[in-house]
């Protein structure tokens, strides 16, 4: 990136060979590292007002991708009744997200070689195909289920771009004091889309009277199916609108770079992978991000399936998932804005966030095992523990992205974040693969929806 924006001195690598940068250099910002070069570009860069439009389009695309990915988890009981989905189908519909990350490195190469516009257009086109495939009106339920699975896979193939390119976009378009905030907005909107699926699905699609189709009449089954198709058509319309807007205006980069770091030439594709794989500090941070965030993302995608054994209704599970992700997005953007002004505290912020996540997850686990721990399983404890867990984990995402890019500079941002999100999705896939075989037996029927809110917290 920026081959015409930099001098020869700026193209020299900033990291030594060995295992990575020195401890002091690991926490320097990209701007400070680039400015320390003897022949750095003189004077500040220039920013353009159109950068906010580019950020908005990219963020909305990520929002739509997250919304489509999480369509089925929050309404899994209704989807079973309308289309005859099994527990295997529900888990697989969510699993197509991490499976879509298998060609992640091809998208990273495209971003590095062809830039933002081509990559984003291809991504939005895949989303149009995927959402359109789910809307094809076919009476054969078997064929309809296959089309839905194919649509979810195509939407999953859009994941590498919307989840990896946020730091690349922020470096290309934003100045140093806005970069972390732009990264947070672009990366968190994808998670916010998944959160809105928890809200839209259960509110638009009615839940069946029980988890088994035997409890529902043909009329209620047809009504549920009509409501699900309404959601699918609405998502298809939103994606088509975003594709049209991206096709009309999404420039690859500004006329002039916004900062010295944006103008600096990065390492080649092959050298970037060699640098990442030989940097022990980066690999340790990548695992610290990938394991908890990947597991939590997969856990959130099938939250209704997980909470069904403790008699939590579909609507309650949707609200829990919604607020846990929304809280994480709000706190994450606030943390990123704070990090824009105070450099050198990224590690301390992550330690505090992960300490809170550890306490919250322990609290949730012990309350769900109330037959052993005898802790009360109430509405307040379940909501509080799940929401706090989501807030602490999701708000760490933009901080991690900034830390990744600063640790391995001048490796291109798309490649760096592509590697860590690929690892994260692999751990998500492992969890969903386990849950797929764990839920081989259909879940026992729940009480009617109007009784759930009065009964589930009294379970001994």
CSV table of C-alpha atoms in Angstrom, one decimal:
chain,number,residue,atom,x,y,z
A,1,UNK,CA,0.0,0.0,0.0
A,2,UNK,CA,1.2,3.5,-0.8
A,3,UNK,CA,4.1,2.6,-3.2
A,4,UNK,CA,3.9,6.1,-4.6
A,5,UNK,CA,3.6,7.8,-1.3
A,6,UNK,CA,6.9,6.9,0.4
A,7,UNK,CA,10.7,7.3,0.1
A,8,UNK,CA,13.3,4.5,0.0
A,9,UNK,CA,14.1,4.9,3.6
A,10,UNK,CA,10.5,4.4,4.6
A,11,UNK,CA,10.5,1.1,2.9
A,12,UNK,CA,13.0,-0.4,5.3
A,13,UNK,CA,11.5,-3.0,7.7
A,14,UNK,CA,11.2,-1.7,11.3
A,15,UNK,CA,11.4,-5.0,13.0
A,16,UNK,CA,14.6,-7.0,13.6
A,17,UNK,CA,14.8,-10.7,12.5
A,18,UNK,CA,14.7,-12.9,15.7
A,19,UNK,CA,11.3,-13.3,17.5
A,20,UNK,CA,9.9,-9.8,17.0
A,21,UNK,CA,10.4,-6.3,18.1
A,22,UNK,CA,12.1,-5.2,21.2
A,23,UNK,CA,9.8,-4.7,24.3
A,24,UNK,CA,9.9,-0.9,23.9
A,25,UNK,CA,9.2,-1.0,20.1
A,26,UNK,CA,6.3,-3.5,20.5
A,27,UNK,CA,4.1,-0.8,22.1
A,28,UNK,CA,5.0,2.1,19.8
A,29,UNK,CA,2.3,3.3,17.5
A,30,UNK,CA,2.7,3.0,13.7
A,31,UNK,CA,2.8,6.7,13.4
A,32,UNK,CA,5.7,7.1,15.8
A,33,UNK,CA,7.6,4.2,14.1
A,34,UNK,CA,7.2,5.8,10.7
A,35,UNK,CA,8.0,9.3,11.9
A,36,UNK,CA,11.2,8.0,13.5
A,37,UNK,CA,12.7,7.2,10.1
A,38,UNK,CA,15.3,9.7,8.9
A,39,UNK,CA,13.6,10.6,5.6
A,40,UNK,CA,9.9,10.5,6.6
A,41,UNK,CA,7.5,12.5,4.6
A,42,UNK,CA,7.5,16.1,5.7
A,43,UNK,CA,4.4,17.7,7.3
A,44,UNK,CA,1.1,16.2,8.4
A,45,UNK,CA,-1.1,14.2,6.0
A,46,UNK,CA,-4.4,15.4,4.7
A,47,UNK,CA,-7.8,13.9,5.6
A,48,UNK,CA,-11.0,14.2,3.5
A,49,UNK,CA,-14.6,14.5,4.7
A,50,UNK,CA,-15.6,11.6,2.4
A,51,UNK,CA,-13.7,9.3,4.7
A,52,UNK,CA,-16.8,9.1,6.9
A,53,UNK,CA,-18.9,8.1,4.0
A,54,UNK,CA,-16.5,5.3,3.1
A,55,UNK,CA,-16.5,4.2,6.8
A,56,UNK,CA,-20.3,4.3,6.8
A,57,UNK,CA,-20.6,2.1,3.7
A,58,UNK,CA,-18.1,-0.4,5.0
A,59,UNK,CA,-19.6,-0.5,8.5
A,60,UNK,CA,-23.1,-1.1,7.1
A,61,UNK,CA,-21.9,-3.9,4.9
A,62,UNK,CA,-20.3,-5.5,8.0
A,63,UNK,CA,-23.6,-4.9,9.9
A,64,UNK,CA,-25.6,-6.7,7.1
A,65,UNK,CA,-23.2,-9.6,7.0
A,66,UNK,CA,-23.5,-10.2,10.7
A,67,UNK,CA,-27.2,-9.9,10.6
A,68,UNK,CA,-27.5,-12.5,7.8
A,69,UNK,CA,-25.0,-14.8,9.5
A,70,UNK,CA,-27.0,-14.9,12.8
A,71,UNK,CA,-30.5,-15.2,11.2
A,72,UNK,CA,-31.2,-18.7,12.3
A,73,UNK,CA,-29.8,-19.1,15.8
A,74,UNK,CA,-32.2,-16.8,17.6
A,75,UNK,CA,-35.2,-18.4,15.9
A,76,UNK,CA,-34.1,-22.0,15.9
A,77,UNK,CA,-37.3,-23.4,17.4
A,78,UNK,CA,-39.4,-21.6,14.8
A,79,UNK,CA,-37.0,-22.7,12.0
A,80,UNK,CA,-37.3,-26.3,13.1
A,81,UNK,CA,-41.1,-26.1,12.8
A,82,UNK,CA,-41.3,-24.2,9.5
A,83,UNK,CA,-38.6,-26.0,7.5
A,84,UNK,CA,-38.0,-29.2,9.4
A,85,UNK,CA,-34.5,-28.2,10.5
A,86,UNK,CA,-32.7,-30.5,13.0
A,87,UNK,CA,-30.2,-29.6,15.6
A,88,UNK,CA,-27.5,-30.5,13.1
A,89,UNK,CA,-29.0,-28.1,10.6
A,90,UNK,CA,-29.1,-25.2,13.1
A,91,UNK,CA,-25.5,-25.7,14.2
A,92,UNK,CA,-24.4,-26.0,10.6
A,93,UNK,CA,-26.2,-22.8,9.5
A,94,UNK,CA,-24.0,-21.0,12.1
A,95,UNK,CA,-21.0,-23.1,11.2
A,96,UNK,CA,-21.0,-21.8,7.6
A,97,UNK,CA,-19.6,-18.5,9.0
A,98,UNK,CA,-16.2,-20.0,10.1
A,99,UNK,CA,-16.2,-22.3,7.2
A,100,UNK,CA,-16.4,-19.2,5.0
A,101,UNK,CA,-13.0,-18.2,6.4
A,102,UNK,CA,-11.2,-21.1,4.8
A,103,UNK,CA,-10.4,-19.0,1.7
A,104,UNK,CA,-9.5,-16.1,4.0
A,105,UNK,CA,-5.9,-15.9,2.6
A,106,UNK,CA,-7.2,-15.4,-0.9
A,107,UNK,CA,-9.2,-12.4,0.2
A,108,UNK,CA,-6.2,-11.1,2.1
A,109,UNK,CA,-4.1,-11.3,-1.1
A,110,UNK,CA,-6.8,-9.5,-3.1
A,111,UNK,CA,-7.0,-6.7,-0.5
A,112,UNK,CA,-3.2,-6.4,-0.5
A,113,UNK,CA,-2.9,-6.4,-4.3
A,114,UNK,CA,-6.1,-4.9,-5.6
A,115,UNK,CA,-7.1,-2.6,-2.8
A,116,UNK,CA,-10.4,-1.9,-1.0
A,117,UNK,CA,-12.8,-1.2,-3.8
A,118,UNK,CA,-12.4,-4.5,-5.7
A,119,UNK,CA,-12.4,-6.5,-2.5
A,120,UNK,CA,-15.5,-4.8,-1.0
A,121,UNK,CA,-17.4,-5.1,-4.3
A,122,UNK,CA,-16.7,-8.8,-4.5
A,123,UNK,CA,-17.7,-9.2,-0.9
A,124,UNK,CA,-21.0,-7.4,-1.3
A,125,UNK,CA,-21.8,-9.3,-4.5
A,126,UNK,CA,-21.3,-12.6,-2.6
A,127,UNK,CA,-23.8,-11.4,0.0
A,128,UNK,CA,-26.3,-10.5,-2.7
A,129,UNK,CA,-26.1,-14.0,-4.1
A,130,UNK,CA,-26.3,-15.6,-0.7
A,131,UNK,CA,-29.3,-13.7,0.5
A,132,UNK,CA,-31.0,-14.0,-2.9
A,133,UNK,CA,-30.5,-17.8,-2.9
A,134,UNK,CA,-32.4,-18.1,0.4
A,135,UNK,CA,-35.4,-16.2,-1.0
A,136,UNK,CA,-36.1,-18.5,-4.0
A,137,UNK,CA,-39.7,-19.7,-3.6
A,138,UNK,CA,-39.7,-23.5,-3.6
A,139,UNK,CA,-42.3,-25.8,-2.1
A,140,UNK,CA,-39.9,-28.8,-1.7
A,141,UNK,CA,-38.6,-28.4,1.9
A,142,UNK,CA,-35.5,-30.5,1.2
A,143,UNK,CA,-34.4,-28.3,-1.7
A,144,UNK,CA,-35.3,-25.2,0.3
A,145,UNK,CA,-33.1,-26.2,3.1
A,146,UNK,CA,-30.2,-26.8,0.7
A,147,UNK,CA,-30.7,-23.4,-0.8
A,148,UNK,CA,-30.7,-21.8,2.6
A,149,UNK,CA,-27.4,-23.6,3.5
A,150,UNK,CA,-25.9,-22.5,0.2
A,151,UNK,CA,-26.9,-18.9,0.9
A,152,UNK,CA,-25.4,-19.0,4.4
A,153,UNK,CA,-22.1,-20.3,2.9
A,154,UNK,CA,-22.0,-17.5,0.4
A,155,UNK,CA,-22.6,-15.0,3.2
A,156,UNK,CA,-19.9,-16.7,5.2
A,157,UNK,CA,-17.4,-16.1,2.3
A,158,UNK,CA,-18.0,-12.4,2.8
A,159,UNK,CA,-16.8,-12.6,6.4
A,160,UNK,CA,-13.0,-12.4,5.8
A,161,UNK,CA,-13.3,-8.9,4.3
A,162,UNK,CA,-15.8,-7.3,6.7
A,163,UNK,CA,-13.8,-8.6,9.7
A,164,UNK,CA,-10.3,-8.1,8.4
A,165,UNK,CA,-10.2,-4.9,6.5
A,166,UNK,CA,-11.2,-2.4,9.2
A,167,UNK,CA,-7.6,-1.6,10.3
A,168,UNK,CA,-6.6,-1.3,6.6
A,169,UNK,CA,-9.4,1.1,5.9
A,170,UNK,CA,-8.6,3.2,9.0
A,171,UNK,CA,-5.0,3.5,8.1
A,172,UNK,CA,-5.8,4.4,4.5
A,173,UNK,CA,-8.3,7.1,5.2
A,174,UNK,CA,-7.9,8.3,8.8
A,175,UNK,CA,-5.3,10.3,10.7
A,176,UNK,CA,-3.4,8.8,13.6
A,177,UNK,CA,-5.7,10.4,16.3
A,178,UNK,CA,-8.8,8.9,14.6
A,179,UNK,CA,-7.5,5.5,13.6
A,180,UNK,CA,-8.4,3.4,16.6
A,181,UNK,CA,-11.9,4.9,16.7
A,182,UNK,CA,-12.4,4.2,12.9
A,183,UNK,CA,-11.2,0.6,13.4
A,184,UNK,CA,-13.6,0.2,16.3
A,185,UNK,CA,-16.6,1.4,14.4
A,186,UNK,CA,-15.8,-0.6,11.3
A,187,UNK,CA,-15.1,-3.8,13.2
A,188,UNK,CA,-17.9,-3.6,15.8
A,189,UNK,CA,-20.7,-3.0,13.4
A,190,UNK,CA,-20.4,-6.6,12.2
A,191,UNK,CA,-21.0,-7.7,15.7
A,192,UNK,CA,-23.9,-5.2,16.1
A,193,UNK,CA,-25.5,-6.8,13.1
A,194,UNK,CA,-25.4,-10.2,14.8
A,195,UNK,CA,-26.9,-8.5,17.9
A,196,UNK,CA,-29.8,-7.1,15.9
A,197,UNK,CA,-30.6,-10.6,14.7
A,198,UNK,CA,-31.3,-11.5,18.3
A,199,UNK,CA,-33.8,-8.7,18.4
A,200,UNK,CA,-35.4,-8.9,14.9
A,201,UNK,CA,-35.8,-12.6,14.7
A,202,UNK,CA,-37.7,-13.4,17.9
A,203,UNK,CA,-39.8,-10.2,17.6
A,204,UNK,CA,-40.9,-10.7,14.0
A,205,UNK,CA,-41.1,-14.6,14.0
A,206,UNK,CA,-43.5,-16.1,16.5
A,207,UNK,CA,-42.2,-18.9,18.6
A,208,UNK,CA,-44.0,-22.3,18.4
A,209,UNK,CA,-46.0,-23.6,21.4
A,210,UNK,CA,-43.4,-26.3,21.9
A,211,UNK,CA,-40.0,-27.4,20.5
A,212,UNK,CA,-41.6,-30.3,18.6
A,213,UNK,CA,-43.6,-29.8,15.3
A,214,UNK,CA,-46.2,-32.2,16.7
A,215,UNK,CA,-47.5,-29.5,19.0
A,216,UNK,CA,-48.3,-27.1,16.2
A,217,UNK,CA,-51.1,-27.0,13.6
A,218,UNK,CA,-50.5,-26.6,9.9
A,219,UNK,CA,-51.9,-23.0,10.1
A,220,UNK,CA,-49.4,-21.9,12.7
A,221,UNK,CA,-46.6,-23.7,10.8
A,222,UNK,CA,-47.5,-21.8,7.7
A,223,UNK,CA,-47.7,-18.5,9.6
A,224,UNK,CA,-44.3,-19.0,11.1
A,225,UNK,CA,-42.9,-19.8,7.7
A,226,UNK,CA,-44.4,-16.6,6.2
A,227,UNK,CA,-42.8,-14.5,8.9
A,228,UNK,CA,-39.4,-16.1,8.4
A,229,UNK,CA,-39.6,-15.4,4.6
A,230,UNK,CA,-40.5,-11.8,5.4
A,231,UNK,CA,-37.2,-11.5,7.4
A,232,UNK,CA,-35.3,-13.2,4.5
A,233,UNK,CA,-36.8,-10.8,1.9
A,234,UNK,CA,-36.0,-7.8,4.1
A,235,UNK,CA,-32.4,-8.8,4.5
A,236,UNK,CA,-32.1,-9.4,0.8
A,237,UNK,CA,-33.4,-5.9,0.1
A,238,UNK,CA,-30.9,-4.3,2.5
A,239,UNK,CA,-28.0,-6.2,1.0
A,240,UNK,CA,-29.0,-5.2,-2.5
A,241,UNK,CA,-29.2,-1.5,-1.5
A,242,UNK,CA,-25.8,-1.6,0.1
A,243,UNK,CA,-24.3,-3.3,-3.0
A,244,UNK,CA,-25.8,-0.6,-5.2
A,245,UNK,CA,-24.3,2.2,-3.0
A,246,UNK,CA,-20.9,0.5,-2.9
A,247,UNK,CA,-20.9,0.1,-6.7
A,248,UNK,CA,-21.8,3.8,-7.1
A,249,UNK,CA,-19.2,5.2,-4.8
A,250,UNK,CA,-16.4,3.4,-2.9
A,251,UNK,CA,-13.0,4.8,-3.8
A,252,UNK,CA,-10.0,2.6,-3.2
A,253,UNK,CA,-8.0,5.3,-1.4
A,254,UNK,CA,-7.8,9.1,-0.9
A,255,UNK,CA,-5.9,11.3,-3.4
A,256,UNK,CA,-3.3,12.1,-0.6
A,257,UNK,CA,-2.4,9.9,2.4
A,258,UNK,CA,-3.7,11.0,5.8
A,259,UNK,CA,-0.4,10.1,7.7
A,260,UNK,CA,3.1,9.0,7.3
A,261,UNK,CA,2.1,5.4,8.2
A,262,UNK,CA,-0.4,5.4,5.4
A,263,UNK,CA,2.3,6.4,2.9
A,264,UNK,CA,4.8,3.8,4.0
A,265,UNK,CA,5.4,0.8,1.8
A,266,UNK,CA,4.5,-2.5,3.5
A,267,UNK,CA,6.1,-5.9,3.3
A,268,UNK,CA,5.2,-8.2,0.4
A,269,UNK,CA,2.6,-10.9,0.8
A,270,UNK,CA,5.1,-13.8,1.3
A,271,UNK,CA,7.5,-11.8,3.6
A,272,UNK,CA,4.5,-10.8,5.7
A,273,UNK,CA,3.6,-14.4,6.5
A,274,UNK,CA,7.2,-15.2,7.3
A,275,UNK,CA,7.4,-12.2,9.6
A,276,UNK,CA,4.1,-13.1,11.4
A,277,UNK,CA,5.0,-16.8,11.8
A,278,UNK,CA,8.4,-16.0,13.2
A,279,UNK,CA,7.2,-13.4,15.7
A,280,UNK,CA,6.6,-15.2,19.0
A,281,UNK,CA,5.1,-12.1,20.6
A,282,UNK,CA,2.5,-11.8,17.8
A,283,UNK,CA,1.6,-15.5,18.0
A,284,UNK,CA,1.0,-15.3,21.8
A,285,UNK,CA,-1.3,-12.2,21.4
A,286,UNK,CA,-3.1,-13.9,18.5
A,287,UNK,CA,-3.9,-16.9,20.6
A,288,UNK,CA,-5.0,-14.7,23.5
A,289,UNK,CA,-7.5,-13.1,21.0
A,290,UNK,CA,-8.6,-16.1,19.0
A,291,UNK,CA,-9.4,-18.6,21.7
A,292,UNK,CA,-11.8,-16.6,23.9
A,293,UNK,CA,-13.3,-14.5,21.1
A,294,UNK,CA,-13.8,-17.4,18.7
A,295,UNK,CA,-15.5,-19.6,21.4
A,296,UNK,CA,-17.7,-16.7,22.5
A,297,UNK,CA,-18.8,-15.9,19.0
A,298,UNK,CA,-19.8,-19.5,18.3
A,299,UNK,CA,-21.5,-19.7,21.7
A,300,UNK,CA,-23.5,-16.5,21.0
A,301,UNK,CA,-24.6,-17.8,17.6
A,302,UNK,CA,-26.4,-20.8,19.2
A,303,UNK,CA,-27.4,-19.1,22.5
A,304,UNK,CA,-31.0,-20.2,22.2
A,305,UNK,CA,-29.9,-23.8,21.6
A,306,UNK,CA,-27.6,-23.7,24.6
A,307,UNK,CA,-30.1,-22.1,27.0
A,308,UNK,CA,-33.1,-24.3,26.0
A,309,UNK,CA,-32.2,-27.0,28.6
A,310,UNK,CA,-32.7,-24.4,31.4
A,311,UNK,CA,-36.1,-23.4,30.0
A,312,UNK,CA,-35.1,-20.0,28.7
A,313,UNK,CA,-37.6,-18.8,26.1
A,314,UNK,CA,-36.6,-17.9,22.5
A,315,UNK,CA,-37.4,-14.2,23.2
A,316,UNK,CA,-35.4,-14.1,26.4
A,317,UNK,CA,-32.4,-15.7,24.8
A,318,UNK,CA,-32.6,-13.1,22.0
A,319,UNK,CA,-32.6,-10.2,24.4
A,320,UNK,CA,-29.7,-11.6,26.3
A,321,UNK,CA,-27.7,-12.0,23.1
A,322,UNK,CA,-28.7,-8.6,21.9
A,323,UNK,CA,-27.7,-6.6,25.0
A,324,UNK,CA,-24.4,-8.6,25.5
A,325,UNK,CA,-23.2,-7.6,22.0
A,326,UNK,CA,-24.6,-4.1,21.9
A,327,UNK,CA,-22.9,-3.4,25.3
A,328,UNK,CA,-19.6,-4.7,23.9
A,329,UNK,CA,-19.9,-2.5,20.8
A,330,UNK,CA,-20.6,0.7,22.8
A,331,UNK,CA,-17.8,0.0,25.4
A,332,UNK,CA,-15.5,-1.1,22.6
A,333,UNK,CA,-15.9,2.2,20.6
A,334,UNK,CA,-15.4,4.2,23.9
A,335,UNK,CA,-12.3,2.2,24.7
A,336,UNK,CA,-10.9,2.8,21.2
A,337,UNK,CA,-11.5,6.5,21.5
A,338,UNK,CA,-9.7,6.5,24.8
A,339,UNK,CA,-6.8,4.6,23.2
A,340,UNK,CA,-6.6,7.3,20.5
A,341,UNK,CA,-5.4,9.8,23.1
A,342,UNK,CA,-3.5,7.6,25.5
A,343,UNK,CA,-0.9,5.3,23.8
A,344,UNK,CA,1.1,2.6,25.6
A,345,UNK,CA,-1.9,1.4,27.7
A,346,UNK,CA,-3.3,-1.3,25.4
A,347,UNK,CA,-2.0,-4.2,27.4
A,348,UNK,CA,-3.4,-2.8,30.7
A,349,UNK,CA,-6.8,-2.2,29.1
A,350,UNK,CA,-6.9,-5.8,27.8
A,351,UNK,CA,-5.9,-7.2,31.2
A,352,UNK,CA,-8.7,-5.4,32.9
A,353,UNK,CA,-11.3,-6.4,30.3
A,354,UNK,CA,-10.3,-10.1,30.4
A,355,UNK,CA,-10.3,-10.1,34.2
A,356,UNK,CA,-14.0,-8.9,34.0
A,357,UNK,CA,-14.7,-11.6,31.4
A,358,UNK,CA,-13.3,-14.3,33.6
A,359,UNK,CA,-15.4,-13.3,36.6
A,360,UNK,CA,-18.6,-13.0,34.4
A,361,UNK,CA,-18.1,-16.4,32.7
A,362,UNK,CA,-17.5,-18.1,36.1
A,363,UNK,CA,-20.6,-16.5,37.5
A,364,UNK,CA,-22.7,-17.7,34.5
A,365,UNK,CA,-21.4,-21.2,34.7
A,366,UNK,CA,-22.0,-21.6,38.5
A,367,UNK,CA,-25.5,-20.3,38.2
A,368,UNK,CA,-26.4,-22.6,35.4
A,369,UNK,CA,-25.1,-25.5,37.5
A,370,UNK,CA,-27.5,-24.5,40.3
A,371,UNK,CA,-28.3,-28.2,41.1
A,372,UNK,CA,-24.7,-28.5,42.3
A,373,UNK,CA,-23.8,-25.0,43.5
A,374,UNK,CA,-27.3,-24.1,44.8
A,375,UNK,CA,-26.9,-20.6,43.5
A,376,UNK,CA,-30.1,-18.9,42.4
A,377,UNK,CA,-30.8,-19.0,38.7
A,378,UNK,CA,-32.9,-15.9,38.3
A,379,UNK,CA,-33.7,-13.5,35.5
A,380,UNK,CA,-31.3,-10.9,37.0
A,381,UNK,CA,-28.3,-13.3,37.4
A,382,UNK,CA,-28.6,-14.8,33.9
A,383,UNK,CA,-29.0,-11.5,32.1
A,384,UNK,CA,-26.3,-9.8,34.2
A,385,UNK,CA,-23.7,-12.5,33.8
A,386,UNK,CA,-24.3,-13.0,30.0
A,387,UNK,CA,-24.4,-9.3,29.2
A,388,UNK,CA,-21.2,-8.5,31.3
A,389,UNK,CA,-19.4,-11.4,29.5
A,390,UNK,CA,-20.3,-10.0,26.1
A,391,UNK,CA,-19.4,-6.4,27.2
A,392,UNK,CA,-15.9,-7.4,28.4
A,393,UNK,CA,-15.0,-9.7,25.5
A,394,UNK,CA,-16.5,-7.7,22.6
A,395,UNK,CA,-15.1,-4.4,23.7
A,396,UNK,CA,-11.6,-5.9,23.6
A,397,UNK,CA,-11.8,-6.5,19.8
A,398,UNK,CA,-10.7,-3.0,18.5
A,399,UNK,CA,-8.0,-2.8,21.2
A,400,UNK,CA,-6.6,-6.2,20.0
A,401,UNK,CA,-6.6,-5.0,16.4
A,402,UNK,CA,-4.6,-1.9,17.2
A,403,UNK,CA,-2.2,-4.0,19.2
A,404,UNK,CA,-1.8,-6.6,16.4
A,405,UNK,CA,-1.0,-3.9,13.8
A,406,UNK,CA,1.4,-2.0,16.0
A,407,UNK,CA,3.3,-5.2,17.0
A,408,UNK,CA,4.1,-6.4,13.5
A,409,UNK,CA,4.3,-3.1,11.6
A,410,UNK,CA,5.1,-2.8,8.6
A,411,UNK,CA,3.2,-6.0,7.8
A,412,UNK,CA,0.0,-4.9,6.0
A,413,UNK,CA,-3.1,-4.5,8.2
A,414,UNK,CA,-5.3,-6.8,6.1
A,415,UNK,CA,-2.8,-9.7,6.4
A,416,UNK,CA,-2.3,-9.2,10.1
A,417,UNK,CA,-5.9,-9.1,11.0
A,418,UNK,CA,-6.7,-11.9,8.5
A,419,UNK,CA,-4.5,-14.3,10.3
A,420,UNK,CA,-5.9,-13.6,13.7
A,421,UNK,CA,-9.6,-13.7,12.6
A,422,UNK,CA,-8.8,-16.9,10.7
A,423,UNK,CA,-7.6,-18.5,13.9
A,424,UNK,CA,-10.6,-17.1,15.8
A,425,UNK,CA,-13.0,-18.7,13.3
A,426,UNK,CA,-11.2,-22.0,13.5
A,427,UNK,CA,-11.8,-22.1,17.3
A,428,UNK,CA,-15.4,-21.0,16.6
A,429,UNK,CA,-15.8,-23.9,14.2
A,430,UNK,CA,-14.4,-26.4,16.7
A,431,UNK,CA,-17.0,-25.3,19.3
A,432,UNK,CA,-19.9,-25.5,16.8
A,433,UNK,CA,-18.7,-28.9,15.5
A,434,UNK,CA,-18.7,-30.2,19.1
A,435,UNK,CA,-22.2,-28.7,19.7
A,436,UNK,CA,-23.5,-30.3,16.5
A,437,UNK,CA,-22.8,-33.8,17.8
A,438,UNK,CA,-23.6,-33.0,21.4
A,439,UNK,CA,-27.2,-32.1,20.4
A,440,UNK,CA,-27.9,-35.2,18.4
A,441,UNK,CA,-31.0,-35.9,20.4
A,442,UNK,CA,-33.9,-33.4,20.1
A,443,UNK,CA,-34.3,-31.1,23.0
A,444,UNK,CA,-37.2,-31.9,25.3
A,445,UNK,CA,-40.3,-29.8,24.9
A,446,UNK,CA,-40.4,-26.5,26.8
A,447,UNK,CA,-43.5,-25.1,28.6
A,448,UNK,CA,-45.7,-22.8,26.6
A,449,UNK,CA,-44.2,-19.4,25.9
A,450,UNK,CA,-46.6,-17.6,28.2
A,451,UNK,CA,-45.5,-19.8,31.1
A,452,UNK,CA,-41.8,-19.7,30.5
A,453,UNK,CA,-41.2,-16.2,32.0
A,454,UNK,CA,-42.8,-17.4,35.3
A,455,UNK,CA,-41.2,-20.8,35.5
A,456,UNK,CA,-37.7,-21.0,34.2
A,457,UNK,CA,-35.9,-19.3,37.0
A,458,UNK,CA,-37.6,-21.6,39.6
A,459,UNK,CA,-36.1,-24.7,38.2
A,460,UNK,CA,-34.5,-26.6,41.1
